[in-house]
């Protein structure tokens, strides 16, 4: 494929309808994205119209929080969009990589999306597919809405989609799932689901299949965010719950109205601050946004604990400095009066060794009593009381502690001399976490798992996916993370249709019969729709079992 004025560098992604390439605009020497309609769809008028609409709508929108369209061709034989290149990733991957996100980051990203959405709504544009996958975060900290392929403009005719409703199931509004007329409120709901995922790590309406997601959207009232993560401020948790109301009239009036919330006005994180977080999340420090937007009486207990811990640390440091100054006083010398003085000429009072406090005795003069104790074994620790701290263990016994794997976590996950490491697991879609065959957590995690240094056997289990196994090494004092995409357990669907039909599975187009090979599907229930414009639409439900093939022989009749 050739496009005048542009060089295609490499293919980035290929979907069922479009393909995206990395490219270069030759005249301006800048990187771009080139989005083209796959050749097999160039005769499909509805998809041609959808592609054309995306170009028209995006060309109207010029805003820092909306991706730019530089060029477009609507020639059916050479249909393409030239899109602004962003060096970064979509919000879905960003959440997987950095969950749990600091509240300042959550607040800033939410605010930036709201600004772009408020602008689009002010221009009469409804996006209709707001989700993390359609939000881009670049390395410079910019947050931009992309993919207006399903958007609706007030002055453009509506577009119909064969075989299903418009949107992505886990982020659809209830009215969208029912196929009703949509307004700006549908984007408010979808953004609420996106903001919920920013905090929790997963959409509250994600299901094993299309039908389960729709059922959750219609019936499920998600748990308030402040119950999932206590450090999330009450006003933000209440706002997201309001955005997820089933009835559009019960949601906030508009994106612009939401931006008027005092919590967003006091947000202080900048794009540069977000870029700093992206570059080095481990050193990111929470700014003033939380302190300024949270009443003192509502500050989470964890925040108070951090404050008290800080005071304790300062007190310990002061004691150490005092102790050190006493221990390493310069050598004493006699002055002419026969009294002792130090090198600064200050007179001091002498004290006999047997009257010195124990804490000031020289290590060379008095060994700690623990030196005479026998090393502790794993059996000793196992038989000790559950409240025993590691600080009670003699120093030279630490290396000799040997516990059975089944007791490692429980025995060492206490404050004391031994320092733990930590492991954060991000798993798509979700999984139970087993460490050395012991179930410890279920993703999405709210905090890292604390483990003593050592080697472990990690296993992630989800009944509809292949189990994931890996040996991990935890280092004392060091955080580590792992991101896993589970591989679905799959079966197959074989369709034999007379005369022919387009095959839609859960509303998504797959192929036109006759099939080249059976369709591979993960375990679960699906709705199969067969469409041939000369016959009534055929619909059926199937259940795919791992390793099995489901056969359907269909004769379409008028």
Coordinates of C-alpha atoms in Angstrom, one line a residue:
X1 CA 0.0 0.0 0.0
X2 CA 1.3 3.5 -0.9
X3 CA 0.1 6.9 0.4
X4 CA 1.4 10.0 -1.3
X5 CA 3.5 12.1 1.1
X6 CA 3.8 9.3 3.7
X7 CA 6.1 6.4 4.4
X8 CA 4.7 3.3 6.0
X9 CA 7.3 2.0 8.5
X10 CA 5.7 -1.1 10.1
X11 CA 2.4 -2.7 11.0
X12 CA 1.4 -2.0 14.7
X13 CA -1.9 -3.8 15.0
X14 CA -4.4 -5.6 12.8
X15 CA -8.0 -5.9 13.8
X16 CA -11.0 -7.5 12.0
X17 CA -12.0 -4.1 10.5
X18 CA -8.9 -1.9 10.4
X19 CA -5.1 -2.0 10.5
X20 CA -2.8 0.6 12.1
X21 CA 0.7 1.3 10.8
X22 CA 3.5 3.4 12.2
X23 CA 4.4 5.9 9.5
X24 CA 6.2 9.1 8.7
X25 CA 5.0 12.3 7.2
X26 CA 7.7 13.1 4.7
X27 CA 7.2 16.9 4.4
X28 CA 7.3 17.6 8.1
X29 CA 9.6 14.7 9.2
X30 CA 7.2 13.6 11.9
X31 CA 5.9 10.3 13.1
X32 CA 2.3 9.5 12.5
X33 CA -0.2 6.6 12.8
X34 CA -1.9 5.5 9.6
X35 CA -5.2 3.7 10.0
X36 CA -6.7 1.9 7.0
X37 CA -9.8 0.0 6.4
X38 CA -9.0 -3.7 5.6
X39 CA -9.5 -4.4 1.9
X40 CA -12.2 -7.1 2.4
X41 CA -14.5 -4.4 3.8
X42 CA -14.2 -1.8 1.0
X43 CA -17.5 -2.9 -0.5
X44 CA -19.4 -2.7 2.9
X45 CA -21.2 0.7 2.8
X46 CA -21.9 0.8 6.6
X47 CA -18.3 0.3 7.5
X48 CA -17.2 2.8 4.8
X49 CA -19.6 5.3 6.3
X50 CA -18.3 4.6 9.9
X51 CA -14.7 5.2 8.7
X52 CA -15.7 8.4 7.0
X53 CA -17.6 9.7 10.0
X54 CA -14.6 9.2 12.3
X55 CA -12.6 11.4 10.0
X56 CA -15.2 14.1 9.8
X57 CA -15.9 14.1 13.6
X58 CA -12.2 14.1 14.6
X59 CA -11.4 16.9 12.1
X60 CA -13.9 19.1 14.0
X61 CA -12.3 18.4 17.4
X62 CA -9.2 20.4 18.3
X63 CA -8.4 20.0 22.0
X64 CA -5.4 19.0 24.0
X65 CA -7.2 16.0 25.4
X66 CA -8.4 14.6 22.1
X67 CA -6.1 12.9 19.6
X68 CA -5.5 15.0 16.4
X69 CA -6.4 13.9 12.8
X70 CA -3.8 15.3 10.4
X71 CA -5.1 14.0 7.0
X72 CA -7.8 11.8 5.6
X73 CA -8.8 10.1 2.3
X74 CA -12.5 9.0 1.7
X75 CA -11.8 7.4 -1.6
X76 CA -13.3 3.8 -1.2
X77 CA -10.2 2.4 -3.0
X78 CA -7.8 4.1 -0.7
X79 CA -9.4 4.9 2.6
X80 CA -7.1 6.1 5.4
X81 CA -6.7 8.3 8.4
X82 CA -3.4 10.0 9.4
X83 CA -3.5 10.3 13.1
X84 CA -1.2 12.0 15.7
X85 CA 1.5 9.7 17.0
X86 CA 1.6 9.3 20.8
X87 CA 4.6 7.6 22.3
X88 CA 2.9 5.7 25.2
X89 CA 0.1 3.3 25.8
X90 CA -3.6 3.1 26.3
X91 CA -5.1 3.5 29.7
X92 CA -6.1 -0.2 30.0
X93 CA -2.4 -1.2 29.8
X94 CA -1.4 1.7 32.0
X95 CA -3.7 0.5 34.8
X96 CA -2.5 -3.1 34.4
X97 CA 1.1 -1.9 34.7
X98 CA 0.8 0.5 37.6
X99 CA -2.2 -0.6 39.7
X100 CA -2.8 0.4 42.4
X101 CA -2.5 4.0 41.2
X102 CA -1.9 6.8 43.6
X103 CA -5.0 9.0 44.2
X104 CA -3.3 12.1 42.7
X105 CA -2.7 10.2 39.5
X106 CA -6.3 8.9 39.4
X107 CA -7.6 12.4 40.0
X108 CA -5.5 14.0 37.3
X109 CA -6.3 11.4 34.6
X110 CA -10.0 11.6 35.4
X111 CA -9.9 15.4 35.1
X112 CA -8.1 15.3 31.8
X113 CA -10.6 12.8 30.3
X114 CA -13.5 15.0 31.6
X115 CA -12.0 18.1 29.9
X116 CA -11.8 16.3 26.5
X117 CA -15.3 14.9 26.9
X118 CA -16.8 18.2 28.0
X119 CA -15.3 19.8 24.9
X120 CA -16.7 17.1 22.6
X121 CA -20.1 17.3 24.1
X122 CA -20.1 21.1 23.7
X123 CA -19.6 20.4 20.0
X124 CA -22.6 18.1 19.8
X125 CA -20.4 14.9 19.7
X126 CA -21.3 11.8 21.7
X127 CA -18.4 9.3 21.8
X128 CA -20.4 6.2 22.6
X129 CA -17.4 4.0 23.3
X130 CA -15.5 5.6 26.2
X131 CA -13.3 3.0 27.8
X132 CA -9.7 2.6 29.0
X133 CA -8.7 1.1 25.6
X134 CA -9.7 4.4 23.9
X135 CA -7.7 6.7 26.2
X136 CA -4.1 7.3 25.4
X137 CA -1.4 8.2 27.9
X138 CA 1.9 9.4 26.3
X139 CA 5.4 9.6 27.9
X140 CA 5.1 13.4 28.3
X141 CA 2.0 13.0 30.5
X142 CA -0.7 13.9 28.0
X143 CA -4.1 12.2 28.3
X144 CA -6.1 12.0 25.1
X145 CA -9.4 10.5 24.0
X146 CA -9.1 8.5 20.7
X147 CA -11.2 6.3 18.4
X148 CA -14.3 8.2 17.5
X149 CA -15.4 5.5 15.1
X150 CA -18.7 4.9 16.9
X151 CA -19.3 8.6 17.7
X152 CA -22.5 10.4 16.9
X153 CA -22.8 14.0 15.8
X154 CA -26.1 15.9 16.0
X155 CA -25.9 17.0 12.4
X156 CA -24.9 13.6 10.9
X157 CA -27.2 10.7 10.1
X158 CA -27.2 7.8 12.6
X159 CA -25.1 4.8 11.7
X160 CA -26.4 1.3 12.3
X161 CA -24.3 -1.7 13.2
X162 CA -25.4 -5.2 12.1
X163 CA -25.6 -8.0 14.6
X164 CA -25.5 -6.1 17.9
X165 CA -25.6 -2.9 19.9
X166 CA -23.0 -0.1 19.6
X167 CA -20.2 0.0 22.2
X168 CA -18.0 -2.2 24.4
X169 CA -20.0 -4.5 26.8
X170 CA -18.2 -3.9 30.1
X171 CA -18.5 0.0 29.6
X172 CA -21.9 0.3 28.0
X173 CA -24.6 2.4 29.7
X174 CA -27.9 0.5 30.6
X175 CA -29.7 2.5 27.9
X176 CA -26.9 1.6 25.4
X177 CA -27.3 -2.1 26.3
X178 CA -31.0 -1.9 25.6
X179 CA -30.5 -0.3 22.2
X180 CA -32.3 3.0 23.3
X181 CA -31.7 6.5 22.0
X182 CA -28.5 7.9 23.5
X183 CA -27.4 11.3 24.7
X184 CA -24.4 12.7 26.6
X185 CA -25.4 10.7 29.7
X186 CA -24.2 7.4 28.1
X187 CA -20.6 8.8 28.0
X188 CA -21.0 9.9 31.7
X189 CA -21.8 6.3 32.6
X190 CA -19.0 4.8 30.5
X191 CA -16.5 7.3 32.0
X192 CA -17.8 6.3 35.5
X193 CA -16.9 2.7 34.7
X194 CA -13.5 3.8 33.5
X195 CA -12.8 5.9 36.6
X196 CA -13.9 2.9 38.7
X197 CA -11.3 0.8 36.9
X198 CA -8.7 3.5 37.6
X199 CA -9.2 2.8 41.3
X200 CA -10.0 -0.9 41.5
X201 CA -8.0 -2.3 38.5
X202 CA -11.0 -3.8 36.7
X203 CA -14.3 -2.8 35.2
X204 CA -17.2 -3.5 37.7
X205 CA -19.2 -4.9 34.8
X206 CA -16.6 -7.2 33.2
X207 CA -18.1 -10.7 32.6
X208 CA -17.0 -13.9 31.0
X209 CA -19.0 -13.1 27.9
X210 CA -21.2 -10.5 26.3
X211 CA -24.4 -11.7 28.0
X212 CA -22.9 -11.7 31.5
X213 CA -21.5 -8.1 31.1
X214 CA -24.9 -6.9 29.9
X215 CA -26.6 -8.5 32.9
X216 CA -24.2 -6.9 35.3
X217 CA -24.8 -3.5 33.7
X218 CA -28.5 -3.8 34.0
X219 CA -28.6 -5.3 37.6
X220 CA -25.3 -4.7 39.5
X221 CA -24.7 -1.8 41.8
X222 CA -20.9 -1.8 42.2
X223 CA -19.4 -1.6 45.7
X224 CA -18.4 2.0 46.6
X225 CA -14.8 2.7 45.9
X226 CA -13.9 3.9 49.4
X227 CA -14.9 0.4 50.6
X228 CA -12.4 -1.2 48.2
X229 CA -9.6 1.3 48.9
X230 CA -10.0 3.2 52.1
X231 CA -7.6 5.9 51.1
X232 CA -9.9 7.0 48.3
X233 CA -11.6 10.3 49.2
X234 CA -15.4 10.2 50.0
X235 CA -16.3 12.8 47.4
X236 CA -14.6 10.9 44.6
X237 CA -16.2 7.6 45.6
X238 CA -19.6 9.2 45.8
X239 CA -19.1 10.9 42.4
X240 CA -18.3 7.6 40.6
X241 CA -21.3 5.9 42.2
X242 CA -23.5 8.8 41.0
X243 CA -22.1 8.5 37.5
X244 CA -22.9 4.8 37.5
X245 CA -26.6 5.3 38.3
X246 CA -28.8 3.1 36.1
X247 CA -31.1 6.0 35.3
X248 CA -29.6 8.8 33.2
X249 CA -31.6 11.5 35.0
X250 CA -29.9 10.4 38.3
X251 CA -26.4 10.9 36.9
X252 CA -24.4 14.2 37.0
X253 CA -25.8 16.7 34.5
X254 CA -22.7 16.9 32.3
X255 CA -19.0 16.5 32.1
X256 CA -18.6 20.2 32.5
X257 CA -20.7 20.1 35.7
X258 CA -18.5 17.3 37.1
X259 CA -15.4 19.4 36.4
X260 CA -16.8 22.1 38.7
X261 CA -16.4 19.8 41.7
X262 CA -14.0 21.5 44.2
X263 CA -12.0 18.3 44.4
X264 CA -11.0 18.6 40.7
X265 CA -10.4 22.3 41.1
X266 CA -7.8 21.6 43.8
X267 CA -6.0 18.9 41.9
X268 CA -2.4 20.0 41.6
X269 CA -0.8 17.2 39.5
X270 CA 0.5 18.4 36.1
X271 CA 1.3 16.6 32.9
X272 CA 4.9 16.9 33.9
X273 CA 4.1 15.3 37.2
X274 CA 2.3 12.4 35.5
X275 CA 5.3 12.0 33.2
X276 CA 7.5 11.8 36.2
X277 CA 5.3 9.0 37.6
X278 CA 5.5 7.1 34.3
X279 CA 9.3 7.5 34.2
X280 CA 9.8 6.3 37.8
X281 CA 6.7 5.2 39.8
X282 CA 8.7 4.0 42.8
X283 CA 9.8 7.6 43.7
X284 CA 6.5 9.3 43.0
X285 CA 5.4 11.3 46.0
X286 CA 1.8 12.1 46.7
X287 CA 1.2 15.8 46.4
X288 CA -1.1 18.2 48.2
X289 CA -4.2 17.3 46.3
X290 CA -5.3 14.7 48.9
X291 CA -4.5 16.9 51.9
X292 CA -6.4 19.9 50.4
X293 CA -9.5 18.1 49.2
X294 CA -10.1 15.9 52.3
X295 CA -11.6 17.3 55.5
X296 CA -9.5 16.5 58.5
X297 CA -12.3 14.3 60.0
X298 CA -12.4 12.2 56.8
X299 CA -8.7 11.6 56.3
X300 CA -8.2 7.8 56.1
X301 CA -6.7 5.9 59.0
X302 CA -3.8 4.9 56.8
X303 CA -2.8 8.6 56.4
X304 CA -2.8 9.0 60.2
X305 CA -0.8 5.9 60.6
X306 CA 1.8 7.2 58.2
X307 CA 2.0 10.5 60.2
X308 CA 2.5 8.6 63.5
X309 CA 5.1 6.3 61.9
X310 CA 6.9 9.4 60.7
X311 CA 7.1 10.8 64.2
X312 CA 8.4 7.5 65.5
X313 CA 11.1 7.4 62.9
X314 CA 12.2 10.9 63.8
X315 CA 12.4 10.0 67.5
X316 CA 14.5 6.9 66.7
X317 CA 16.9 8.9 64.5
X318 CA 17.2 11.5 67.3
X319 CA 18.0 8.8 69.8
X320 CA 20.6 7.2 67.5
X321 CA 22.3 10.6 67.0
X322 CA 22.5 11.2 70.7
X323 CA 23.8 7.7 71.3
X324 CA 26.4 8.1 68.5
X325 CA 27.6 11.4 69.9
X326 CA 28.2 9.7 73.3
X327 CA 29.9 6.7 71.9
X328 CA 32.4 8.5 69.7
X329 CA 33.4 11.4 72.0
X330 CA 37.0 12.4 71.2
X331 CA 39.7 11.0 73.5
X332 CA 39.9 12.5 77.0
X333 CA 43.0 14.3 78.3
X334 CA 44.1 15.8 81.6
X335 CA 44.2 19.5 82.0
X336 CA 46.5 21.4 84.4
X337 CA 44.0 21.2 87.2
X338 CA 44.0 17.5 87.2
X339 CA 40.3 17.3 86.0
X340 CA 39.4 15.5 82.8
X341 CA 38.4 17.5 79.7
X342 CA 37.6 16.7 76.1
X343 CA 39.3 18.1 73.0
X344 CA 36.9 21.0 73.0
X345 CA 38.2 22.1 76.4
X346 CA 34.9 21.2 78.2
X347 CA 35.1 19.8 81.7
X348 CA 33.4 16.5 82.3
X349 CA 32.5 14.4 85.4
X350 CA 34.0 11.0 85.6
X351 CA 31.8 7.9 86.3
X352 CA 33.1 4.4 87.2
X353 CA 32.3 1.6 84.8
X354 CA 30.1 -0.2 87.2
X355 CA 27.7 2.8 87.5
X356 CA 27.3 3.3 83.7
X357 CA 23.8 2.7 82.3
X358 CA 23.7 -0.6 80.3
X359 CA 22.8 1.2 77.1
X360 CA 26.2 3.1 77.2
X361 CA 28.4 0.2 77.8
X362 CA 31.0 -0.6 75.2
X363 CA 30.2 -3.7 73.1
X364 CA 33.7 -4.9 73.8
X365 CA 33.0 -4.9 77.6
X366 CA 29.6 -6.6 77.6
X367 CA 28.2 -9.1 75.2
X368 CA 24.5 -9.1 74.7
X369 CA 22.8 -11.8 76.7
X370 CA 21.3 -13.3 73.4
X371 CA 24.8 -14.4 72.4
X372 CA 24.6 -17.1 74.9
X373 CA 21.3 -18.5 73.7
X374 CA 21.0 -21.5 71.4
X375 CA 19.9 -20.7 67.8
X376 CA 16.1 -21.0 67.1
X377 CA 14.9 -23.7 64.7
X378 CA 11.8 -23.8 62.6
X379 CA 10.2 -26.2 65.1
X380 CA 10.9 -23.7 67.9
X381 CA 9.1 -20.9 66.0
X382 CA 6.3 -23.2 65.0
X383 CA 5.7 -24.1 68.7
X384 CA 5.9 -20.5 69.9
X385 CA 2.9 -18.3 70.6
X386 CA 1.3 -16.6 67.6
X387 CA 2.1 -13.2 69.1
X388 CA 5.9 -13.8 69.1
X389 CA 7.8 -11.1 67.1
X390 CA 10.9 -11.6 65.1
X391 CA 12.5 -9.0 67.3
X392 CA 12.4 -11.5 70.1
X393 CA 14.7 -13.9 68.2
X394 CA 18.5 -13.8 69.0
X395 CA 20.5 -12.1 66.2
X396 CA 22.7 -15.0 65.4
X397 CA 19.7 -17.4 65.3
X398 CA 18.2 -15.7 62.2
X399 CA 20.2 -17.5 59.6
X400 CA 19.3 -20.9 61.1
X401 CA 15.5 -20.4 60.9
X402 CA 14.1 -23.1 58.6
X403 CA 10.3 -23.2 58.3
X404 CA 8.2 -25.5 56.1
X405 CA 6.9 -23.6 53.0
X406 CA 3.4 -23.7 54.3
X407 CA 4.4 -21.6 57.3
X408 CA 6.7 -19.0 55.6
X409 CA 4.1 -16.3 55.0
X410 CA 2.3 -16.5 58.3
X411 CA 5.6 -16.8 60.4
X412 CA 7.4 -13.9 58.7
X413 CA 4.7 -11.4 57.9
X414 CA 5.3 -9.5 61.1
X415 CA 7.5 -6.5 62.0
X416 CA 10.9 -7.3 63.3
X417 CA 14.5 -7.8 62.4
X418 CA 14.0 -9.7 59.2
X419 CA 13.0 -7.4 56.3
X420 CA 10.4 -8.6 53.8
X421 CA 10.3 -8.0 50.1
X422 CA 7.0 -7.5 48.2
X423 CA 5.3 -8.9 45.1
X424 CA 2.5 -7.2 43.2
X425 CA 0.6 -9.4 40.7
X426 CA -1.5 -8.0 37.9
X427 CA -3.5 -10.7 36.1
X428 CA -5.8 -10.4 33.1
X429 CA -8.7 -11.2 33.5
X430 CA -8.4 -12.3 37.2
X431 CA -6.9 -15.2 39.2
X432 CA -6.5 -16.7 42.6
X433 CA -2.9 -16.4 43.7
X434 CA -1.2 -19.5 45.2
X435 CA 2.3 -19.2 46.7
X436 CA 3.9 -22.6 47.5
X437 CA 0.4 -24.2 47.0
X438 CA -1.2 -21.9 49.6
X439 CA -4.0 -19.5 48.4
X440 CA -3.1 -16.0 49.6
X441 CA -5.1 -13.5 47.5
X442 CA -7.3 -13.0 44.5
X443 CA -6.6 -10.3 41.9
X444 CA -7.1 -7.4 41.4
X445 CA -4.8 -6.7 44.4
X446 CA -5.3 -3.6 46.5
X447 CA -1.7 -3.8 47.9
X448 CA 1.5 -5.8 47.2
X449 CA 1.9 -9.2 48.9
X450 CA 4.6 -9.1 51.6
X451 CA 7.0 -12.0 51.7
X452 CA 10.3 -12.8 53.4
X453 CA 13.3 -13.1 51.1
X454 CA 13.6 -16.4 49.4
X455 CA 12.4 -18.5 46.4
X456 CA 8.8 -19.3 45.9
X457 CA 6.5 -21.1 43.5
X458 CA 3.8 -18.8 42.1
X459 CA 0.6 -20.2 40.6
X460 CA -2.4 -18.2 39.1
X461 CA -5.7 -20.1 38.7
X462 CA -8.8 -19.1 36.8
X463 CA -11.2 -22.0 36.0
X464 CA -11.7 -20.8 32.4
X465 CA -8.0 -20.3 31.7
X466 CA -4.8 -22.3 31.7
X467 CA -3.0 -22.0 35.1
X468 CA 0.1 -20.0 35.1
X469 CA 3.2 -21.2 36.9
X470 CA 6.5 -19.5 37.7
X471 CA 9.3 -19.6 40.2
X472 CA 10.0 -16.2 41.8
X473 CA 12.8 -14.8 43.9
X474 CA 11.9 -12.2 46.6
X475 CA 14.7 -9.9 47.8
X476 CA 14.6 -8.3 51.2
X477 CA 13.5 -4.7 51.0
X478 CA 12.8 -4.7 47.3
X479 CA 9.4 -4.5 45.6
X480 CA 8.8 -6.6 42.5
X481 CA 5.8 -7.0 40.2
X482 CA 4.6 -9.4 37.5
X483 CA 2.0 -8.9 34.8
X484 CA 0.3 -12.0 33.4
X485 CA -2.2 -12.4 30.6
X486 CA -3.8 -15.8 31.1
X487 CA -4.3 -18.1 28.1
X488 CA -8.0 -19.1 27.7
X489 CA -9.0 -22.8 27.7
X490 CA -10.5 -23.1 24.2
X491 CA -12.9 -25.2 22.2
X492 CA -14.1 -24.9 18.7
X493 CA -17.2 -24.0 16.8
X494 CA -17.9 -25.6 13.4
X495 CA -20.7 -24.1 11.3
X496 CA -22.1 -25.5 8.1
X497 CA -24.6 -23.0 6.6
X498 CA -26.8 -23.4 3.5
X499 CA -26.5 -21.2 1.4
X500 CA -24.2 -18.9 3.3
X501 CA -24.1 -16.3 6.1
X502 CA -22.1 -13.8 8.0
X503 CA -21.2 -15.1 11.4
X504 CA -21.6 -12.9 14.5
X505 CA -20.6 -14.1 17.9
X506 CA -21.8 -12.0 20.9
X507 CA -22.5 -9.2 18.4
X508 CA -19.0 -9.2 16.9
X509 CA -18.4 -10.2 13.3
X510 CA -16.1 -13.2 12.8
X511 CA -16.2 -14.7 9.3
X512 CA -18.5 -15.5 6.4
X513 CA -19.3 -19.1 5.7
X514 CA -18.1 -21.5 4.4
X515 CA -15.6 -21.3 7.2
X516 CA -11.9 -22.0 6.3
X517 CA -11.5 -23.8 9.7
X518 CA -13.5 -24.1 12.9
X519 CA -13.6 -20.9 15.0
X520 CA -11.6 -21.2 18.2
X521 CA -13.3 -19.8 21.3
X522 CA -12.6 -19.8 25.0
X523 CA -14.7 -21.8 27.4
X524 CA -18.2 -20.3 28.1
X525 CA -21.6 -19.4 26.6
X526 CA -22.0 -17.5 23.4
X527 CA -24.8 -16.1 21.2
X528 CA -24.4 -17.1 17.5
X529 CA -26.1 -14.9 14.9
X530 CA -26.2 -15.8 11.2
X531 CA -27.1 -13.0 8.7
X532 CA -27.9 -13.3 5.1
X533 CA -30.0 -10.4 3.8
X534 CA -32.1 -12.8 1.7
X535 CA -33.3 -14.8 4.7
X536 CA -34.5 -14.2 8.3
X537 CA -31.7 -13.8 10.9
X538 CA -30.9 -17.0 12.6
X539 CA -29.9 -16.8 16.3
X540 CA -28.9 -19.6 18.8
X541 CA -26.9 -20.0 22.0
X542 CA -24.0 -22.5 22.4
X543 CA -21.7 -23.5 25.2
X544 CA -18.0 -24.1 24.4
X545 CA -16.2 -26.8 26.3
X546 CA -12.4 -26.9 26.4
X547 CA -10.9 -29.3 23.8
X548 CA -14.4 -30.0 22.3
X549 CA -15.9 -29.0 18.9
X550 CA -19.5 -27.8 18.7
X551 CA -21.1 -28.5 15.3
X552 CA -24.1 -26.5 14.0
X553 CA -25.6 -27.4 10.6
X554 CA -28.1 -24.7 9.5
X555 CA -30.3 -24.4 6.5
X556 CA -31.6 -20.8 6.2
X557 CA -35.2 -20.7 5.1
X558 CA -37.6 -17.8 4.1

